Tab-separated table of C-alpha atoms in Angstrom:
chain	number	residue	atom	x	y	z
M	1	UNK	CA	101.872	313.865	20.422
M	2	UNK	CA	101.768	311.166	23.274
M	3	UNK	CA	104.555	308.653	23.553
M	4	UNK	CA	103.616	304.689	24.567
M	5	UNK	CA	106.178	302.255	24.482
M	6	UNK	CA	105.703	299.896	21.087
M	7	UNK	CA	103.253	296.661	22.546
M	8	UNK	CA	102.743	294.815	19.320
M	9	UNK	CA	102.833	295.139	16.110
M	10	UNK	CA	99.281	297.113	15.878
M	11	UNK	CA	99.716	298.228	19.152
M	12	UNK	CA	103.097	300.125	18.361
M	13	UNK	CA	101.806	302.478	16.263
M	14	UNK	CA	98.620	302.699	18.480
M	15	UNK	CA	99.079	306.522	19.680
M	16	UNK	CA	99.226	309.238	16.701
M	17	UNK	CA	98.676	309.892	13.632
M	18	UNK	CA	97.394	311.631	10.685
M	19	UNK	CA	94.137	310.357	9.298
M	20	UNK	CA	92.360	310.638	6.238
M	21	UNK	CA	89.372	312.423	7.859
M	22	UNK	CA	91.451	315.101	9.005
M	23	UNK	CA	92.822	314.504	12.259
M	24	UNK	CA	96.178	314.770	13.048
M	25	UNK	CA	97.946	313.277	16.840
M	26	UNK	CA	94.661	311.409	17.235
M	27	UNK	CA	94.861	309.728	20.767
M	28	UNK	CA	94.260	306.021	19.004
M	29	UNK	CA	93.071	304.620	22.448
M	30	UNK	CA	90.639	307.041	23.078
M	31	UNK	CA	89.639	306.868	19.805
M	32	UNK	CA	89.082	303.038	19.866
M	33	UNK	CA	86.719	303.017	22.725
M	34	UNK	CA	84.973	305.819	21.040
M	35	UNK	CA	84.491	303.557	18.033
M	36	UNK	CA	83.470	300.595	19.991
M	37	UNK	CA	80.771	302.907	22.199
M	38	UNK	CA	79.311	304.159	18.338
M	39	UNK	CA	79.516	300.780	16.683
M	40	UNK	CA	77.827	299.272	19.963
M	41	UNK	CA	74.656	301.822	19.621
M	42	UNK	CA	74.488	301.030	16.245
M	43	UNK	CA	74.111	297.479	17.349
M	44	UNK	CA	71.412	298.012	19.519
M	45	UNK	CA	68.822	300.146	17.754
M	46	UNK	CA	69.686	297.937	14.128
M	47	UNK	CA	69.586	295.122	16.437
M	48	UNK	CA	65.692	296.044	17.414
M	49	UNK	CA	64.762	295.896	13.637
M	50	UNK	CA	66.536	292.536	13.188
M	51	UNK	CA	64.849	290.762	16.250
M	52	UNK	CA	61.455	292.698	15.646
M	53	UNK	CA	61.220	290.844	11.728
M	54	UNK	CA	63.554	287.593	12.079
M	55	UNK	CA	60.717	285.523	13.013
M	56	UNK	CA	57.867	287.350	11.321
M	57	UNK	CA	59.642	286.868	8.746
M	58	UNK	CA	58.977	282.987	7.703
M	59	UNK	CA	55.378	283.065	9.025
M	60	UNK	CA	54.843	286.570	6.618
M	61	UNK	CA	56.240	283.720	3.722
M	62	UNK	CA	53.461	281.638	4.913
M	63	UNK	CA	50.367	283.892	5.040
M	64	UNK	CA	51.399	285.259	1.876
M	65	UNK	CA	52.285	281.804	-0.501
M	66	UNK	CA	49.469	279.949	1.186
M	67	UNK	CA	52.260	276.949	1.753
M	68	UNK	CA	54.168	276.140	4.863
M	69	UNK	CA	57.119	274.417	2.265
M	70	UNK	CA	58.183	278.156	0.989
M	71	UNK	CA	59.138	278.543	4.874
M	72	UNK	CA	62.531	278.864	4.634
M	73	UNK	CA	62.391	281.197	2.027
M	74	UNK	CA	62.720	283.680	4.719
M	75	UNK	CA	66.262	282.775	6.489
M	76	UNK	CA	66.766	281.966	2.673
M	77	UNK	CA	66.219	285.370	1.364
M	78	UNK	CA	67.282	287.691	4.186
M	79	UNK	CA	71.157	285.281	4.253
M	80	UNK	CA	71.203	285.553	0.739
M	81	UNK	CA	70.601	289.648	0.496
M	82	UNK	CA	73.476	289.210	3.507
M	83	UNK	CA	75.696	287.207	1.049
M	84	UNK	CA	75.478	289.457	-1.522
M	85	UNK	CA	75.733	292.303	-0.249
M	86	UNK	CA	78.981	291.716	2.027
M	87	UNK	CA	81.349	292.014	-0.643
M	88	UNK	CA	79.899	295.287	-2.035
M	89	UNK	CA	79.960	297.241	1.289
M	90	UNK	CA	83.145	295.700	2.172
M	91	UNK	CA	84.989	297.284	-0.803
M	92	UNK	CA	82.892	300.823	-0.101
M	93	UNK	CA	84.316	300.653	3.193
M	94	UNK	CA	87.791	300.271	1.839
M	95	UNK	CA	86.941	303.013	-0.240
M	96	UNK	CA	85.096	305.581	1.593
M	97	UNK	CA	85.019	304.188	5.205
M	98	UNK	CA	83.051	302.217	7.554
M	99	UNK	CA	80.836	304.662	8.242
M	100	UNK	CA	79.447	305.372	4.333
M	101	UNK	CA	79.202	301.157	4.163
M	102	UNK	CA	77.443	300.818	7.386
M	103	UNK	CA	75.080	303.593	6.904
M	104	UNK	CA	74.337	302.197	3.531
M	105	UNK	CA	73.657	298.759	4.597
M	106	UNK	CA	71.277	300.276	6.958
M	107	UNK	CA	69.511	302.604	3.875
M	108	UNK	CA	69.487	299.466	2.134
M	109	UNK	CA	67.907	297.310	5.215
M	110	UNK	CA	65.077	299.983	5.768
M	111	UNK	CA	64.553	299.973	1.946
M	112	UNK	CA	63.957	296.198	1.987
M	113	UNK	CA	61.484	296.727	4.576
M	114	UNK	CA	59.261	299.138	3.047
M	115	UNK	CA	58.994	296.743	0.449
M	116	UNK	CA	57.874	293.718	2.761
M	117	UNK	CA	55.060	296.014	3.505
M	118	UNK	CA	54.021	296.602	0.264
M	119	UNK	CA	54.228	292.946	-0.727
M	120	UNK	CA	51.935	292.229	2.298
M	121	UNK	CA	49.302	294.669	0.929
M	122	UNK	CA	49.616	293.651	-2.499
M	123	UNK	CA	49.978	289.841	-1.893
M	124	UNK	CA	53.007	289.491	-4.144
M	125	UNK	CA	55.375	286.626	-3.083
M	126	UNK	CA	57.956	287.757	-5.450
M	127	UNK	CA	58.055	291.306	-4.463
M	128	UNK	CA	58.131	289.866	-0.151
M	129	UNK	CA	61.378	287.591	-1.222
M	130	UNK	CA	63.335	291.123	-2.788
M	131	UNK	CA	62.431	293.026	0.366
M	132	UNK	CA	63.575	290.040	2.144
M	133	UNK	CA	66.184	290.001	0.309
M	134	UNK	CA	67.346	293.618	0.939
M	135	UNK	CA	66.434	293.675	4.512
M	136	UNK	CA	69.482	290.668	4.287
M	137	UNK	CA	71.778	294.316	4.316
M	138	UNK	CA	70.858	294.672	8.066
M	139	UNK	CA	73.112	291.166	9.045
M	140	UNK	CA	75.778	292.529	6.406
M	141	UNK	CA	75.992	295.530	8.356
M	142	UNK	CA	75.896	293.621	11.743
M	143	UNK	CA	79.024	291.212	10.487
M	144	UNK	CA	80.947	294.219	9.413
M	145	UNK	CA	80.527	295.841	12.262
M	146	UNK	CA	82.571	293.661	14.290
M	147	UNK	CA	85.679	293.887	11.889
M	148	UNK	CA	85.056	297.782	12.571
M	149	UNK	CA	85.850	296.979	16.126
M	150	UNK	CA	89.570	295.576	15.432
M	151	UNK	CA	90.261	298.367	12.660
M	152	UNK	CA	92.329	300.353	15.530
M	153	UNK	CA	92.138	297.507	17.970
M	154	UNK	CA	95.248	296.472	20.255
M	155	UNK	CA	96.067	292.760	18.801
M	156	UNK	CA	96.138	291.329	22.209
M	157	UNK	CA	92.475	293.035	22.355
M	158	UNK	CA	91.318	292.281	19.412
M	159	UNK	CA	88.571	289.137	20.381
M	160	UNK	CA	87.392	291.801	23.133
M	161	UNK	CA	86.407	294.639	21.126
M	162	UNK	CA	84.855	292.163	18.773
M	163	UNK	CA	82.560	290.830	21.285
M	164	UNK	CA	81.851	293.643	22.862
M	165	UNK	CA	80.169	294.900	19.616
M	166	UNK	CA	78.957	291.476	19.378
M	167	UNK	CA	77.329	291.796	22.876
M	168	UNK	CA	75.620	294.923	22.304
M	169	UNK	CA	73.348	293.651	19.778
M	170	UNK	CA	71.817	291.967	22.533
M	171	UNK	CA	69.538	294.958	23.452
M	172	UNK	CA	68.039	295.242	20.500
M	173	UNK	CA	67.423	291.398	19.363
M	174	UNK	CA	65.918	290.592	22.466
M	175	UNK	CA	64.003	293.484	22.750
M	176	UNK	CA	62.594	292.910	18.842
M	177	UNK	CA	60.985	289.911	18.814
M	178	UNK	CA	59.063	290.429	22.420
M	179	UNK	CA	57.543	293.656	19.961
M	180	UNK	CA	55.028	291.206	17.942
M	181	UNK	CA	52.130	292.261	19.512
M	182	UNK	CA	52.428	295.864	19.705
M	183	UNK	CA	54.186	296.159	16.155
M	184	UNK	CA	50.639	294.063	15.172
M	185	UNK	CA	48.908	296.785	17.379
M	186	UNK	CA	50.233	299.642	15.505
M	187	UNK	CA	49.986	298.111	12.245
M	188	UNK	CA	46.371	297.527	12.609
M	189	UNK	CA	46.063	301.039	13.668
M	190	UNK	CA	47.700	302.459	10.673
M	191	UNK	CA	45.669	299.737	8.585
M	192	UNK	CA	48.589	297.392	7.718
M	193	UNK	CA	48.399	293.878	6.927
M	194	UNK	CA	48.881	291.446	9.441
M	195	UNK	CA	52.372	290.277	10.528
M	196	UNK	CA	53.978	293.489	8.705
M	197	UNK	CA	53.849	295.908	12.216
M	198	UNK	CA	57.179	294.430	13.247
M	199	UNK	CA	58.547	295.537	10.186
M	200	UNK	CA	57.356	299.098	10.694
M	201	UNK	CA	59.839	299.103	13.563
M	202	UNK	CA	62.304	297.504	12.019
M	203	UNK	CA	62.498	300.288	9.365
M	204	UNK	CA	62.712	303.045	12.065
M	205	UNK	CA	65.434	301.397	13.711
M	206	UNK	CA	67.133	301.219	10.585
M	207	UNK	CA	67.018	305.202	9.671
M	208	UNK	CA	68.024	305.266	13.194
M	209	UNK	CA	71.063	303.572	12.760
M	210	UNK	CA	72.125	305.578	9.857
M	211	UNK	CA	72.330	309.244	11.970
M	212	UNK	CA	74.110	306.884	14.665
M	213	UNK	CA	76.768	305.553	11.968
M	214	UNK	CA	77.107	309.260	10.167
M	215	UNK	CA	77.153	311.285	13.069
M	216	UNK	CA	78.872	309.224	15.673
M	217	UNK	CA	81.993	307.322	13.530
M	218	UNK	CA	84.380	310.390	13.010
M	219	UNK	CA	86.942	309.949	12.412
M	220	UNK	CA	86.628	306.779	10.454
M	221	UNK	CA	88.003	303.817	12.177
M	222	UNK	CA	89.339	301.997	8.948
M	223	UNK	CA	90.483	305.204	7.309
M	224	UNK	CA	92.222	305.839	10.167
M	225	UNK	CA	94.032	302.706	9.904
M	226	UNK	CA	94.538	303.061	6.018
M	227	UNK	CA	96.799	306.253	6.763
M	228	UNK	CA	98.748	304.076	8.978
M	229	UNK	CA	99.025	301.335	6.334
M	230	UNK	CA	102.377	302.883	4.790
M	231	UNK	CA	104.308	302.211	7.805
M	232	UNK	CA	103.093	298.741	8.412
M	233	UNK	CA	103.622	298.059	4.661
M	234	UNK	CA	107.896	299.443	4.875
M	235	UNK	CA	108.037	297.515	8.349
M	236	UNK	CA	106.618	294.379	7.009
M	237	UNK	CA	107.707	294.777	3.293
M	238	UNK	CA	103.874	295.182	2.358
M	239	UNK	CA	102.857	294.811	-1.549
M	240	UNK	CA	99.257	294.964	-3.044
M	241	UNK	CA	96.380	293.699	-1.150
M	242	UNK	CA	95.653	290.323	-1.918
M	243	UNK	CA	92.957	288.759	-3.380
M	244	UNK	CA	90.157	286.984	-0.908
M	245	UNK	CA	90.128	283.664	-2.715
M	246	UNK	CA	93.834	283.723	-2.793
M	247	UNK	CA	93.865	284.352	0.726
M	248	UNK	CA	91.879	281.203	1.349
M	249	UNK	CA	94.056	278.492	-1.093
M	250	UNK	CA	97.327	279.625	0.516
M	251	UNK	CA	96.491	280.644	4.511
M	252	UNK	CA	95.211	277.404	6.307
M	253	UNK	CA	94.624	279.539	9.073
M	254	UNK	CA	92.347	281.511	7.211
M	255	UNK	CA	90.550	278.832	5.425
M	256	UNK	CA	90.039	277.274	8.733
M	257	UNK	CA	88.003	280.000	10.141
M	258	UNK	CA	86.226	280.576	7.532
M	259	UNK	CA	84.566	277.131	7.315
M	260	UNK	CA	83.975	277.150	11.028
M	261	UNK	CA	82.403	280.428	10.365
M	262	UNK	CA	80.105	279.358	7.417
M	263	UNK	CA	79.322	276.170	8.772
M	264	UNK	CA	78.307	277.474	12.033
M	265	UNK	CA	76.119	280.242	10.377
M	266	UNK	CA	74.238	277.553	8.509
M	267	UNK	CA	72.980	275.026	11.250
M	268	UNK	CA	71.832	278.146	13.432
M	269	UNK	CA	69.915	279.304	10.355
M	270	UNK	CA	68.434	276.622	9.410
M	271	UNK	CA	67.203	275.410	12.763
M	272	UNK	CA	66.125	278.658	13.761
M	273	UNK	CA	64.426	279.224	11.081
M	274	UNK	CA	62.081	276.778	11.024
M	275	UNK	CA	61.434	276.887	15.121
M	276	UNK	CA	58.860	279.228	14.576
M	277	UNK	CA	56.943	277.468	11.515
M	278	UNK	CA	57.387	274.419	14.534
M	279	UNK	CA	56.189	275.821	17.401
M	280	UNK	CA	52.910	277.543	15.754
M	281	UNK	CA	52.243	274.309	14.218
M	282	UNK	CA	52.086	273.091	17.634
M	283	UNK	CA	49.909	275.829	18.846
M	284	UNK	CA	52.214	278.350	20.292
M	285	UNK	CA	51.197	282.113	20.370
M	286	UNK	CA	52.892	285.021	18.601
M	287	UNK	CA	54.170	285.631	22.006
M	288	UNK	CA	55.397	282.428	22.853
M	289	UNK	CA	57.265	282.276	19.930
M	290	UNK	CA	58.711	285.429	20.572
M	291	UNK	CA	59.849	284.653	24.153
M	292	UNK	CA	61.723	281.641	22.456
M	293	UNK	CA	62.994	283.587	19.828
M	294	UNK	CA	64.302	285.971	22.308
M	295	UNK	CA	66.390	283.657	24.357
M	296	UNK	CA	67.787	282.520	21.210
M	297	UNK	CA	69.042	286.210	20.112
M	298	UNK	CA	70.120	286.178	24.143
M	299	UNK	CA	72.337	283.362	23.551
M	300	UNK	CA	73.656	284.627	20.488
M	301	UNK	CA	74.704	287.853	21.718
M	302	UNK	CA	74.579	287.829	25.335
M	303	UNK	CA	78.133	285.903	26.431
M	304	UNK	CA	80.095	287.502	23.134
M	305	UNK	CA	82.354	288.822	26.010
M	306	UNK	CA	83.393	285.762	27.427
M	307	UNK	CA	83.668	284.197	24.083
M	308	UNK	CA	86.161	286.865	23.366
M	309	UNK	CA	88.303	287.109	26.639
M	310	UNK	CA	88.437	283.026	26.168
M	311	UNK	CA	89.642	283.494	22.626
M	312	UNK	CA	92.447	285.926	23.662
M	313	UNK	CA	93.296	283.865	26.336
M	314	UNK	CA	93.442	280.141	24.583
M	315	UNK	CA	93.240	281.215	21.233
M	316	UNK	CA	90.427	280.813	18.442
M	317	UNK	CA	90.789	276.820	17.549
M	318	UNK	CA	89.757	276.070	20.958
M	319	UNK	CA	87.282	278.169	21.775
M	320	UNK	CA	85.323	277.250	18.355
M	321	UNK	CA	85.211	273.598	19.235
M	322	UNK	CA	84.003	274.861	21.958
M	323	UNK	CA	81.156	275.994	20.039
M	324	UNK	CA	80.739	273.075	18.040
M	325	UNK	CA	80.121	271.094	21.203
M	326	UNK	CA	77.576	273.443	22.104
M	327	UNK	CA	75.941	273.641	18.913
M	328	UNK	CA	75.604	269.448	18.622
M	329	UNK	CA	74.114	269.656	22.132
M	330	UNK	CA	71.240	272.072	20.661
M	331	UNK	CA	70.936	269.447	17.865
M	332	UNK	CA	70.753	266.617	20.122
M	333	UNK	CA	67.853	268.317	22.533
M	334	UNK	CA	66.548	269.205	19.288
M	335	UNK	CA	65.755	265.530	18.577
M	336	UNK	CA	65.330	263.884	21.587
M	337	UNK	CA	62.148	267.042	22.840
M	338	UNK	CA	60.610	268.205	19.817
M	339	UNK	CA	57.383	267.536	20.642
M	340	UNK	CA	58.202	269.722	23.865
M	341	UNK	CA	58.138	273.486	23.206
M	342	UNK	CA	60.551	273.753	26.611
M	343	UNK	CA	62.579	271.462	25.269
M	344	UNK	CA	62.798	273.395	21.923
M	345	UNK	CA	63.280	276.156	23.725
M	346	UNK	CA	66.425	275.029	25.359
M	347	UNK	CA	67.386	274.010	22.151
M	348	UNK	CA	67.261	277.136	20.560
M	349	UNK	CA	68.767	278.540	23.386
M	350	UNK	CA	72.048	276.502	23.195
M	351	UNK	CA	72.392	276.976	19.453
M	352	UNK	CA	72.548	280.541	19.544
M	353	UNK	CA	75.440	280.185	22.612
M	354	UNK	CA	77.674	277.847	20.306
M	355	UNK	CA	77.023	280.198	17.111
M	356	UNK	CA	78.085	283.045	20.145
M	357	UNK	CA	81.633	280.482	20.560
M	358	UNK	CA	82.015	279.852	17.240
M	359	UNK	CA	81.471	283.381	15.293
M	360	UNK	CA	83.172	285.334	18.166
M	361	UNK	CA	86.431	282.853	17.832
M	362	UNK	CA	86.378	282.505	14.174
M	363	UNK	CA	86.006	285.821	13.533
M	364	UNK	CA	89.001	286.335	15.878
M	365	UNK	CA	91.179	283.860	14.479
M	366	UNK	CA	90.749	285.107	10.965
M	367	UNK	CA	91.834	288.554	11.474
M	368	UNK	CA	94.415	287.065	13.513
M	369	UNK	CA	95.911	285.120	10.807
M	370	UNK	CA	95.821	287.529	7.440
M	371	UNK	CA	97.746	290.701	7.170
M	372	UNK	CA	96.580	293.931	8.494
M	373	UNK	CA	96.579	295.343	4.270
M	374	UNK	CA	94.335	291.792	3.134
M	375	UNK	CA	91.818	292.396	5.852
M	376	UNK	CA	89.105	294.233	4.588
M	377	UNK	CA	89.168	292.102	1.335
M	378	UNK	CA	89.362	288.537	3.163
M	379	UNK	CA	86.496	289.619	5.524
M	380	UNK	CA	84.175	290.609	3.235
M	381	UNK	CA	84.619	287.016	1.440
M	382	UNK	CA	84.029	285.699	4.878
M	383	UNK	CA	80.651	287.406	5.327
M	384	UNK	CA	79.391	286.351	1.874
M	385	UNK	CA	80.593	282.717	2.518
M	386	UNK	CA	79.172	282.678	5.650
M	387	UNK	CA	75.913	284.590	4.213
M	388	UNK	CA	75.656	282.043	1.669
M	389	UNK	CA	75.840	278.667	3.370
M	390	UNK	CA	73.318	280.371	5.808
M	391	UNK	CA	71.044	280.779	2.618
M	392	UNK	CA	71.269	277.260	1.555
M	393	UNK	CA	70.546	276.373	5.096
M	394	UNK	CA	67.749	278.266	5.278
M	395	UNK	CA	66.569	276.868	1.526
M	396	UNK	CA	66.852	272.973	1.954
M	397	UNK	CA	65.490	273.668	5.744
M	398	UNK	CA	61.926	273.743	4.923
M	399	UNK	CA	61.460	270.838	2.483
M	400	UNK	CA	63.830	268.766	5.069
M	401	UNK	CA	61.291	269.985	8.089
M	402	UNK	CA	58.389	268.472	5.371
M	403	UNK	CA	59.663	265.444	5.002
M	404	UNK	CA	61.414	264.298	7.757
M	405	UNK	CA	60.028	266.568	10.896
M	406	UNK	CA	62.218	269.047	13.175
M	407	UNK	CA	64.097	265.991	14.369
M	408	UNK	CA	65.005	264.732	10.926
M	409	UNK	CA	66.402	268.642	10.462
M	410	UNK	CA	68.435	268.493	13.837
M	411	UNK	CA	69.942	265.407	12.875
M	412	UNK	CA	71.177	266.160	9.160
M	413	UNK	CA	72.739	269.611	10.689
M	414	UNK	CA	74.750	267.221	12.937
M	415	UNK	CA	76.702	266.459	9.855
M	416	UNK	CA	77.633	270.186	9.376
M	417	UNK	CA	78.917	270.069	13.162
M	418	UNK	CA	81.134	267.018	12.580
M	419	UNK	CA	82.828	268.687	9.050
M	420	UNK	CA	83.641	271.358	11.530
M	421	UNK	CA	85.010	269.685	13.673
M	422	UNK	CA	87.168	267.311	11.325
M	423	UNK	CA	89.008	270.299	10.068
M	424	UNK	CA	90.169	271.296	12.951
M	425	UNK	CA	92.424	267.956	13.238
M	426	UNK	CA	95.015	270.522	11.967
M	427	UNK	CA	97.882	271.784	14.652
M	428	UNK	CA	96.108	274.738	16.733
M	429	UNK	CA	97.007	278.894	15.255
M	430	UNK	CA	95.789	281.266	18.004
């Protein structure tokens, strides 16, 4: 067994150990960046499904209702399978690990897919909003897969490995949407509806990100860390996990990110959303779109690492007002160039940087401030939160782009921004 000197109070116990999987004197280190390198390929290839349906997504709503106000439907649907599904895999990863929940959000995504194809040939709006809904698994799976990262994590790394699994994602999202045309291509070779070749992929990246998840995560990251959970429990004087929703009334700290977190989830949803109902209203290509689309994902994913090294070095509060700032300045273009489809562009661009800020920081600070035993339970609620004010985003989004154009929209999310930002008058927790 190797001997380090104790570091923190994760990072003393972050050598050996016996895990539930079987090993015994597992290197913890090693192991960590082994979990990190899995989680991060699972990022990538699920990552090419999410980007290669987010967008095709509301205009598939479109074609198939005959009505550009069930837009939303589609951020609606796919935030709202993501809501409630969080909670579910959550507790089977307390149960049976990270890698049985991941791999069955995945199932679950590629499930949802199949379905979206069938709706297309059938014309069946219902049946498209339960595929939707399903394919909502995929984000579930992409949220809890940056916990995974800080299941063995070093606390003063924790906000690194986050983002780094954050980052990954990047490949694949920006790679997805720019796969429009030739997911159309082989659709209409294979005699699919339009719009539904992108979800082909999608469903191939899923299965693909099952064998990574079952092959790649052993041992499990979080049953590794439940077999150290005795001796954190007699050094800290441990009871019970506690409940989520007790979590949140007592821990401000907690409550605090959490909000950020859901609030933050909901103005990039609901602006992003409707960009593409926007911009082909305007006359933009399939491949326009999914340039713009693109730089979005980019700027969602692609400075996660920064975002983290700035949260372990000033601590979550700031770094999330950080993002707030950001995310009001995407608003703000937003308003001032909609009529310019570079303008919206940059937009787009600078929303998905501050949702970058402010779910990399938030995300941080919550595990930060709950116990090591109420993690898995309080992140879970998170994700379905966050899930769910993403949904309702996504829902009022189209009849507000109806009635009161894109700039109307980017001005009412400015309200969601300034809640954010007025409870954080509260004394800074790193």
């Amino acid at each position: 067994m190797v001997r380090t000197p104790p570091a923190t109070r994760a990072g003393s116990h972050h050598r050996a150990h016996t895990d539930r999987d079987g090993g015994a004197g597992l290197d913890l280190q090693r192991l960590q960046r082994r979990v990190v390198t899995a989680l991060s390929l699972g990022q990538i290839v699920g990552g090419v499904g999410t980007g290669a349906t987010m967008s095709l997504g509301a205009l598939l709503v479109v074609d198939v209702s005959g009505s550009a106000a069930w837009s939303g439907m589609a951020a609606t649907a796919g935030t709202l399978g993501a809501a409630l599904f969080a909670i579910p895999l959550a507790r089977l990863a307390r149960t049976r690990g990270r890698r049985f929940s991941l791999s069955a959000g995945a199932i679950l995504a590629a499930l949802g897919g199949l379905l979206v194809i069938g709706a297309a040939v059938l014309v069946s709006f219902a049946l498209l909003l339960i595929g939707l809904t399903m394919m909502g698994a995929a984000a579930a799976l992409n949220l809890q897969a940056r916990f995974a990262a800080t299941d063995l994590a070093a606390e003063a790394n924790r906000g690194r490995d986050l983002s780094l699994v954050v980052w990954s994602t990047t490949f694949g999202v920006v790679l997805g949407p720019n796969l429009f045309a030739p997911g159309e291509a082989l659709g209409a070779w294979v005699g699919l509806p339009a719009l539904t070749g992108g979800f082909a992929i999608g469903v191939l990246a899923q299965i693909a990100g099952v064998l990574v998840y079952l092959i790649a995560l052993r041992p499990d990251p979080l049953l590794t860390a439940h077999a150290m959970a005795p001796a954190l429990e007699d050094e800290n004087g441990s009871t019970k996990p506690s409940r989520g929703m007790s979590i949140l009334r007592t821990n401000p700290g907690a409550r605090r990110a959490t909000i950020s977190i859901a609030l933050s989830h909901a103005v990039m949803v609901a602006l992003m959303g409707m960009t593409p109902v926007h911009m082909s209203g305007h006359g933009s290509s399939l491949t326009i779109i999914g340039v713009t689309i693109s730089l979005h994902l980019a700027g969602m994913y692609a400075l996660a690492p920064v975002f983290g090294w700035l949260t372990d070095k000033w601590g979550g509060q700031v770094i999330v007002l950080a993002g707030q700032g950001l995310l009001a300045t995407a608003l703000v273009i937003g308003i001032f160039t909609a009529d310019s489809m570079t303008g919206v562009t940059v937009s787009l661009i600078f929303l998905g940087v501050g949702w970058s800020a402010s779910t990399v920081a938030g995300s941080a600070l919550l595990t930060r401030t709950v116990e090591a035993r109420d993690r898995p339970q309080i992140q879970g609620l998170s994700d379905a939160l966050m899930n769910g004010a993403g949904a309702a985003g996504g829902a009022l989004a189209g009849p507000i782009l109806a009635l009161i154009t894109f700039q109307g929209l980017s001005g009412v999310l400015l309200i969601l921004v300034a809640a954010v930002v007025i409870h954080h008058r509260t004394p800074s927790e790193r």
